[in-house]
Amino acid sequence: MKKNMAAFLPLTFLFASCSTNETSQENEMTENSQTAESTEVLAENLEIPWSIEKEDDTFYMTEREGTIVQLEDGDLNRQQVDLDEEVSTASEAGLLGFVLSPDFSQTNEAYAYYTYENEAEQFNRIVRLQLSDDQWQEEEILLDEIPSGPYHHGGRLKIGPDDQLYATTGDAADPEIAQDTDSLGGKILRLNLDGTIPEDNPFDDSYVYSYGHRNSQGITWSDDGQMYASEHGDDANDEINLIEAGENYGWPQIEGEEEQEGMVSPLFTSGEDETWAPSGVTYHEENLYVAALRGSAVLEFDLENEEVQTLVSDFGRIRDTYIEDDDLYFITNNLDGRGSGDQEDDRLVRVELTE
């Protein structure tokens, strides 16, 4: 789907082959900031929201401090989440990824990813939640002791077209673990919905699906089943990657436009002079829509034409995106300690993707 173009501000970004070591190409970035007439604020006063899910006409959004916001018919209901461990307040940590079970309408079950601290260490875990009497309860631990640290927790959860649960994990500020396939840090993980290891995972008896990731916070799939992920670079060199089972995405040996045999270079990179800090990502009609935190935008990546443009740029830090039909939804993160907002922040906003 092509958008009405308001303004074109050419900037240079780098495109690298995902499967070969070809010379990097340039891809053009243009700006198409949506006007107020095409956006609608659906909710305000959210508390550092992280993930968007939707069932029929009801939204569910995690908040990092450990609550889930239900938005139905314009009414905002903040639901408590009873977790077995106290949610960590470390930088970038908290109640992060969240995805509804495929049979949520019958079971009221969902899956969540959260950071916690015990007496010895700090970890991330993936759990199954149950909604009952307007409160969520941790019912089962699917995977525990995912590396955590002062920052770089990863945290995105999605159920793929193969009905498996995927999770992104960060390097926990220890870059070398991203190359260690025996560690769960710096990876994209793949689980059965009961927490067991899928038999067709690329490494024997391992949850690891891909490795060499610094801090990936977004995953999505195209209509033909191709998997894409967003990844934070080291200050700059942010990446959009095409993910394939068992592949090494290079961190910390390579990043951005760099290449090395046996490692996969990104489809898109911000390069050394620009920072996106990409988070949640969703696919729609040959485009990826990526939430950009430091980029303060929703970025549209045209996979066919290898172009990047700014779709929304006047709402500050953006954490996650969600698309249904021709409507794009996103949540802001201006009050996460790294931005600046006003008394109505943070928000859930709808944008109509016009032809």
PDB file of C-alpha atoms in Angstrom, residues 101-110 129-131:
ATOM      1  CA  SER A 101      -3.066 -17.242  23.582  1.00  0.00           C
ATOM      2  CA  PRO A 102      -4.559 -18.262  20.202  1.00  0.00           C
ATOM      3  CA  ASP A 103      -7.583 -19.575  22.128  1.00  0.00           C
ATOM      4  CA  PHE A 104      -7.780 -16.617  24.522  1.00  0.00           C
ATOM      5  CA  SER A 105     -11.533 -16.174  24.028  1.00  0.00           C
ATOM      6  CA  GLN A 106     -12.053 -19.633  25.533  1.00  0.00           C
ATOM      7  CA  THR A 107      -9.174 -19.914  28.020  1.00  0.00           C
ATOM      8  CA  ASN A 108      -8.351 -16.332  29.130  1.00  0.00           C
ATOM      9  CA  GLU A 109      -4.673 -17.304  28.895  1.00  0.00           C
ATOM     10  CA  ALA A 110      -1.719 -15.233  27.748  1.00  0.00           C
ATOM     11  CA  LEU A 129      -0.825 -15.984  32.721  1.00  0.00           C
ATOM     12  CA  GLN A 130      -4.501 -16.578  33.498  1.00  0.00           C
ATOM     13  CA  LEU A 131      -7.109 -13.808  33.611  1.00  0.00           C
TER      14      LEU A 131
END
